[in-house]
CSV table of C-alpha atoms in Angstrom, one decimal:
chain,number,residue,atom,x,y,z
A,1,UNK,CA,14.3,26.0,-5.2
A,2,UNK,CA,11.2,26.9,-3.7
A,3,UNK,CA,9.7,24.5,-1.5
A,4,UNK,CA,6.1,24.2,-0.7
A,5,UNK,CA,4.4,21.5,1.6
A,6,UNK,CA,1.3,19.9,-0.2
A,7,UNK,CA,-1.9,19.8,2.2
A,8,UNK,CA,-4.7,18.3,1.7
A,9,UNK,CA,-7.8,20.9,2.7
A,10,UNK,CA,-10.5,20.0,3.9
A,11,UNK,CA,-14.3,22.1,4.3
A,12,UNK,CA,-15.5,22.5,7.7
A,13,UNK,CA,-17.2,25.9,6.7
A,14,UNK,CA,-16.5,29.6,7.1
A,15,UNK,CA,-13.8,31.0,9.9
A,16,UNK,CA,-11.8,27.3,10.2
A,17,UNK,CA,-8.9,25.9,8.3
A,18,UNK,CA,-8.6,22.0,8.1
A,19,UNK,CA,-5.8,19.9,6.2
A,20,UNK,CA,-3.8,16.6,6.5
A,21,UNK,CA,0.1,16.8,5.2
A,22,UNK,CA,1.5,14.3,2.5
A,23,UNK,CA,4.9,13.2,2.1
A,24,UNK,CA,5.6,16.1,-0.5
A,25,UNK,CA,7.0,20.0,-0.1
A,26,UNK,CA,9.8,19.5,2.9
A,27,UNK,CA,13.6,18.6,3.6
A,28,UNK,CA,13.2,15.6,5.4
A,29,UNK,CA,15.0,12.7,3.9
A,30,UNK,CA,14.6,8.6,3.6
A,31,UNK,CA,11.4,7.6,5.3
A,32,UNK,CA,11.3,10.9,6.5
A,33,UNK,CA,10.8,12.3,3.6
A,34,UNK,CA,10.2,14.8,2.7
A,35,UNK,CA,7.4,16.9,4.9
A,36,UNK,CA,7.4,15.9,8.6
A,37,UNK,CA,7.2,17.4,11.9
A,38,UNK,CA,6.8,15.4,14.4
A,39,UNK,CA,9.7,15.2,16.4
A,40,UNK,CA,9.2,11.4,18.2
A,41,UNK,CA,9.6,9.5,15.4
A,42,UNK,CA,13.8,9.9,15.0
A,43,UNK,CA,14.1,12.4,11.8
A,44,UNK,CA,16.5,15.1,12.0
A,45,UNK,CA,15.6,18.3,14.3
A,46,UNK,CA,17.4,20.3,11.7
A,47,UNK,CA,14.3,19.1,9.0
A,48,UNK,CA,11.9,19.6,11.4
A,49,UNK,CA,12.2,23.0,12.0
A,50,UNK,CA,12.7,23.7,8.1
A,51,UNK,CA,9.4,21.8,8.0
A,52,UNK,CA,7.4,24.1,10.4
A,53,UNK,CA,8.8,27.2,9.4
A,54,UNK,CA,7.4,26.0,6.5
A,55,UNK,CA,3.9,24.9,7.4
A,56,UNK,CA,3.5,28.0,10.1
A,57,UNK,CA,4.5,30.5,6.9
A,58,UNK,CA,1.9,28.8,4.7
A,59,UNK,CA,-0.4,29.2,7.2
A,60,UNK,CA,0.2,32.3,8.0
A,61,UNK,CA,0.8,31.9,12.1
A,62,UNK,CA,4.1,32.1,14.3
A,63,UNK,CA,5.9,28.9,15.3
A,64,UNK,CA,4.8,28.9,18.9
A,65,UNK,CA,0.8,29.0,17.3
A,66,UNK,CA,1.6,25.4,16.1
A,67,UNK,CA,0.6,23.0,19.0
A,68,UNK,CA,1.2,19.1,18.6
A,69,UNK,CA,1.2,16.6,21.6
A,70,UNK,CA,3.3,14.0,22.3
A,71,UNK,CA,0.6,11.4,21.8
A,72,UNK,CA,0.5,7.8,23.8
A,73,UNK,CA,-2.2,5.7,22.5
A,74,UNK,CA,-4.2,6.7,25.8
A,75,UNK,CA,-7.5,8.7,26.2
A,76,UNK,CA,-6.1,12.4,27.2
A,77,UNK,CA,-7.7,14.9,26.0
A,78,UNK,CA,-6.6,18.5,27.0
A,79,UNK,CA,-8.0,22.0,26.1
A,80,UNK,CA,-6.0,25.2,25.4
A,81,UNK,CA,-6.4,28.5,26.2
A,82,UNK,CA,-4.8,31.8,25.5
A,83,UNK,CA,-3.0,31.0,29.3
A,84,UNK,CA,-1.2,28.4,28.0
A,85,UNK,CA,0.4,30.5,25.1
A,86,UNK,CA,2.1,32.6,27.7
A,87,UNK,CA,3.8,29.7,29.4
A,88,UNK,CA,7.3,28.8,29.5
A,89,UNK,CA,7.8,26.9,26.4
A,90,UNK,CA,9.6,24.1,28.4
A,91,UNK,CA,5.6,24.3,30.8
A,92,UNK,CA,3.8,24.0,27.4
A,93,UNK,CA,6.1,20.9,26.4
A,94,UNK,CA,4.7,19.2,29.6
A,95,UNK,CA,1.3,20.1,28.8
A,96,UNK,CA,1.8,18.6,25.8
A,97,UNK,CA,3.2,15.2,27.2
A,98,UNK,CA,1.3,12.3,27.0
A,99,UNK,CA,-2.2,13.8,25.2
A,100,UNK,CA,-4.0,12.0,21.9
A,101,UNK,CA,-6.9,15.1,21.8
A,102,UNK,CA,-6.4,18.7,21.9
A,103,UNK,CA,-8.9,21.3,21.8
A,104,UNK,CA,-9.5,25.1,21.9
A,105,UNK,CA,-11.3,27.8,21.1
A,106,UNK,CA,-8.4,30.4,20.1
A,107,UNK,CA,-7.7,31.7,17.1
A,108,UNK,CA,-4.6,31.7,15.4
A,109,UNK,CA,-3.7,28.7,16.5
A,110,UNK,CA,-3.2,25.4,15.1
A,111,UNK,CA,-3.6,22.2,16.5
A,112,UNK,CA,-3.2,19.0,15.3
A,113,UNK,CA,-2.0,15.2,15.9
A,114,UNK,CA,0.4,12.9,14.4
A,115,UNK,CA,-0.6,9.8,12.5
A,116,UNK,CA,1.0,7.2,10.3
A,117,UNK,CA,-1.9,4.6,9.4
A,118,UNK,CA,-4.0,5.6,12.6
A,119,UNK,CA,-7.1,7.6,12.2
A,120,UNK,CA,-6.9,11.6,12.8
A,121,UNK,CA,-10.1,13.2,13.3
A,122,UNK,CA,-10.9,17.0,13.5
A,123,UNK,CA,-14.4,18.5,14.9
A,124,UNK,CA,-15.1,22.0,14.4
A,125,UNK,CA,-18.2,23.8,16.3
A,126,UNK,CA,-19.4,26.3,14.2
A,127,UNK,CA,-21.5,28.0,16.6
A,128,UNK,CA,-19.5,28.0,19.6
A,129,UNK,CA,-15.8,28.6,17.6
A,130,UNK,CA,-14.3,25.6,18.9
A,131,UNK,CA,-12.4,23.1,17.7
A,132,UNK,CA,-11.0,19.7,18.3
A,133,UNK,CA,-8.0,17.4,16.7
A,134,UNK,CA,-8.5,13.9,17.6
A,135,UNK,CA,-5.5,11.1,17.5
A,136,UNK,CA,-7.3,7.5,17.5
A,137,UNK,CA,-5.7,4.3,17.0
A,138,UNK,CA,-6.6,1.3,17.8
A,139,UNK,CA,-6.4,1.5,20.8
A,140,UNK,CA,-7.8,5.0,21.6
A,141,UNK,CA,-10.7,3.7,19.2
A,142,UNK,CA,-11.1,1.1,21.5
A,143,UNK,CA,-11.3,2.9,24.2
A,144,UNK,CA,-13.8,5.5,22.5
A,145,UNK,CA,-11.3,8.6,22.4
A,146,UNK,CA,-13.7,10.2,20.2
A,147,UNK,CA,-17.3,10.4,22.1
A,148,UNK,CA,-15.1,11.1,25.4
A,149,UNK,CA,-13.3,13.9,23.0
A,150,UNK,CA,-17.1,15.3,22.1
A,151,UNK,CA,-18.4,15.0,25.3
A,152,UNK,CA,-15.5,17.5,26.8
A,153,UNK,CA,-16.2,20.2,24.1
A,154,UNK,CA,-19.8,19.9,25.2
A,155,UNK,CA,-18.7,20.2,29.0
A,156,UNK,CA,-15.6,23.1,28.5
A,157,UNK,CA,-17.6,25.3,25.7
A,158,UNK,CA,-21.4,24.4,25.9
A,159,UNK,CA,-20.9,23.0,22.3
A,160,UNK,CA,-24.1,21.1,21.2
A,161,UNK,CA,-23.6,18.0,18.8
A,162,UNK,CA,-25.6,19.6,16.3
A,163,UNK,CA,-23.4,22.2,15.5
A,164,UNK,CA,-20.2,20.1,15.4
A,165,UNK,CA,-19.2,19.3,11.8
A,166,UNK,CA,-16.5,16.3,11.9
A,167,UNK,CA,-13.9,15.1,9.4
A,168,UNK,CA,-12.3,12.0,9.6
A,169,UNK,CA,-8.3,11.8,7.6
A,170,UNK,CA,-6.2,9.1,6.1
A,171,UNK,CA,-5.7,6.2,7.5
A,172,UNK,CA,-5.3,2.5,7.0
A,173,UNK,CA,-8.9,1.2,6.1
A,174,UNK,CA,-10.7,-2.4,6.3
A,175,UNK,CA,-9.0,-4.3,3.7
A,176,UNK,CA,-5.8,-3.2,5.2
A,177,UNK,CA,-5.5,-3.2,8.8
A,178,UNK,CA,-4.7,-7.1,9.4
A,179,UNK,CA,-5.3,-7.4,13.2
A,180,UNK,CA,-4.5,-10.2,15.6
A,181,UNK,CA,-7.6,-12.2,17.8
A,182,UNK,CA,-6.4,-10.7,20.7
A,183,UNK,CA,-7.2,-6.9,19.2
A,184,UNK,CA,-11.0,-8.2,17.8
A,185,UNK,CA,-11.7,-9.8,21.1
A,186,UNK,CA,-10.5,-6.0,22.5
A,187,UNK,CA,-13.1,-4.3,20.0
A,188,UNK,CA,-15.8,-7.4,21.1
A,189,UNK,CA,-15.5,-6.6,24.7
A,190,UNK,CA,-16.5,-3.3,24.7
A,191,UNK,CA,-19.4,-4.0,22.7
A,192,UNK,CA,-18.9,-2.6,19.1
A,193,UNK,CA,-20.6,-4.4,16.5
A,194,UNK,CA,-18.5,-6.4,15.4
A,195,UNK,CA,-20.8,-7.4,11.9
A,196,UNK,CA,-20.6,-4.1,11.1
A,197,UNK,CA,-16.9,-3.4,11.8
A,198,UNK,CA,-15.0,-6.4,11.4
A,199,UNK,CA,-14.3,-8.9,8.3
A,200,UNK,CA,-11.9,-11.9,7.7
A,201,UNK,CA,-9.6,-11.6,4.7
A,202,UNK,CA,-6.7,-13.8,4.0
A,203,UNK,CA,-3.5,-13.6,5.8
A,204,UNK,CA,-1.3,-10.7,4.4
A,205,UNK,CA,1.3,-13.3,4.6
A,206,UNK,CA,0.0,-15.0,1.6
A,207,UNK,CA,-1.2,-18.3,3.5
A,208,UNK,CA,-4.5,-19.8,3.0
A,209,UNK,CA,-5.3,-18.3,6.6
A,210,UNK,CA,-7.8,-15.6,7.1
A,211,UNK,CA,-7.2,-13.1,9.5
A,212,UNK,CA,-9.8,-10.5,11.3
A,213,UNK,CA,-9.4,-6.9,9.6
A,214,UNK,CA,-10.5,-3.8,11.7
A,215,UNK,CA,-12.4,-0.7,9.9
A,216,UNK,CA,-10.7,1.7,11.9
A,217,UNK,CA,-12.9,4.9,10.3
A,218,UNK,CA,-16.3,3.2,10.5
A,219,UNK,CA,-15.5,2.6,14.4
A,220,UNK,CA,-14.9,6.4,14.6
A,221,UNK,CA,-17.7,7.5,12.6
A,222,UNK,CA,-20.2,5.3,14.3
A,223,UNK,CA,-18.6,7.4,17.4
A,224,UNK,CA,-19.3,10.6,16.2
A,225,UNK,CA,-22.9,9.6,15.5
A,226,UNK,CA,-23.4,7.8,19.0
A,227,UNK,CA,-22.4,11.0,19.8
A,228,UNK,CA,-25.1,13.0,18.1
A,229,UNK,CA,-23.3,14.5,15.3
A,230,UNK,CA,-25.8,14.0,12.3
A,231,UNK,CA,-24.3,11.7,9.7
A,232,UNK,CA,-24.2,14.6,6.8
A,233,UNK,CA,-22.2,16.7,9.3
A,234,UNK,CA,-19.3,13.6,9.0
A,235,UNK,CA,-17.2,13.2,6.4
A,236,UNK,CA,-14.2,10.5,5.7
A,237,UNK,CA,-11.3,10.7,3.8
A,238,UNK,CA,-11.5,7.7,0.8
A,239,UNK,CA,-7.4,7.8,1.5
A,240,UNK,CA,-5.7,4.6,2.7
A,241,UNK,CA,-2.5,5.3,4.3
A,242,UNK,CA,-1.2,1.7,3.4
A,243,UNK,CA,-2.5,1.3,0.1
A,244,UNK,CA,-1.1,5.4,-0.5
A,245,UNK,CA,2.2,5.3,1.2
A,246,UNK,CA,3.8,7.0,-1.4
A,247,UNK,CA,1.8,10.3,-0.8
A,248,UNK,CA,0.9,9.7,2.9
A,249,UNK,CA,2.9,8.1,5.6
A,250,UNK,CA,2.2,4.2,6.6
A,251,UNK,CA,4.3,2.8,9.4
A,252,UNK,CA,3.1,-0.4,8.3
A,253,UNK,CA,4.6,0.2,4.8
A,254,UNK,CA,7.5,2.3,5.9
A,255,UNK,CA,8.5,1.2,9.9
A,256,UNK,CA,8.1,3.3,13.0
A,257,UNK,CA,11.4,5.2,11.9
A,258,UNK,CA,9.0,7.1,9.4
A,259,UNK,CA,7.5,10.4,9.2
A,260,UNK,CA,4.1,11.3,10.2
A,261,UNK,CA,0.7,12.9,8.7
A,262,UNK,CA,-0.3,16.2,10.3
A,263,UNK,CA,-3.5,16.8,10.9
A,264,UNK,CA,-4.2,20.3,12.2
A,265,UNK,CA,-6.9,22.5,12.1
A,266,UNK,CA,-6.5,26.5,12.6
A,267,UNK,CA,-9.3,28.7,13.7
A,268,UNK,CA,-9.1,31.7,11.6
């Protein structure tokens, strides 16, 4: 049997290759199943490498051209030259360690983060040939993960907000993502609007309670165009990881012992 991985493309324009995995066109197995390659998340090394020998054959690139971080909820961001490529693999591991943005202006290689309701987001500089893949959860949205990412393509490769075109991928949306006081009064502090991002719904749980939902994409979007990206340069996926855990991976649905999304994009 032939198998295939079904990606989700996306158009950033000429030269640049964009797509988020679904569940479908791997070996994994369970909650794993069946395309993943992350390899935090407990599935079976054995699947994982099917799973990029795979993707990196479909994509026409060698496996040490596919670049994922180990991603911590955090704000690093980290750029990649062709330097790094020639590094012991066990020095490009600890590169890796610990980073929620990578970035670079290679091509050939893919990058990409690791998401399972959180948002990914990709920026792609059409001018300058740079590109960016963006993990931001919660807390990285919080912490604005995205106008720090912009503002470091801007400082490493002169790239000019007008030039960047911006996708943001599946993730859990408004209606959805249920959040605790403690996680609004987070977004509150740091001085999001909160009528514009925020809405009460009633308690998951089925209780007459309601409880504060999050719009995870609009905080990121409203990001990108504090940022200076023009609004028709951003586009967001209509997918909700949740609502769609049957085609894209939901932690929330599924429990951390779940695959992840890929989110990569491949300068080309």
């Amino acid at each position: 049997m032939i198998v295939i991985p079904e990606l989700h493309f996306y158009h950033l324009g000429a030269g640049v290759r964009a797509f988020s995995s679904t569940r479908h066109g791997g070996f994994s197995k369970g909650h794993y199943a069946s395309f993943n390659i992350n390899h935090y998340c407990g599935d079976s090394e054995e699947s994982i490498s099917k799973n990029r020998a795979l993707l990196c054959n479909l994509l026409g690139i060698k496996d040490e051209h596919l670049l994922m971080p180990h991603q911590v909820h955090l704000t690093e961001i980290r750029a990649f030259d062709k330097a790094f490529l020639s590094l012991p693999i066990e020095e490009q591991k600890t590169r890796l360690e610990g980073v929620d943005a990578v970035m670079t202006n290679v091509p050939g290689v893919c990058i990409g983060v690791s998401t399972a309701d959180c948002i990914p987001v990709l920026l792609y500089d059409k001018v300058r040939r740079a590109s960016c893949a963006i993990h931001a959860g919660w807390r990285g949205t919080v912490r604005r993960i995205v106008e720090q990412s912009v503002a470091k393509m801007i400082s490493v490769y002169g790239s000019r907000p007008e030039d960047i075109v911006a996708q943001i991928g599946p993730g859990i949306h408004l209606e959805s993502f249920e959040v605790g006081d403690e996680v609004y009064e987070a977004f509150a502090k740091e001085g999001f609007a909160m009528e514009t991002i925020s809405r009460k719904y009633p308690a998951n749980d089925g209780s007459k309670i309601e409880k504060w939902h999050i719009d995870l994409p609009a905080c990121n979007r409203l990001q990108l165009e504090a940022s200076g990206i023009p609004s028709s340069q951003i586009a967001v996926s209509e997918v909700c990881t949740f609502q769609q855990y049957e085609t894209y991976f939901s932690a929330r649905r599924l429990g951390i012992n779940s695959g992840r999304i890929f989110t990569g994009i491949l300068l080309v």
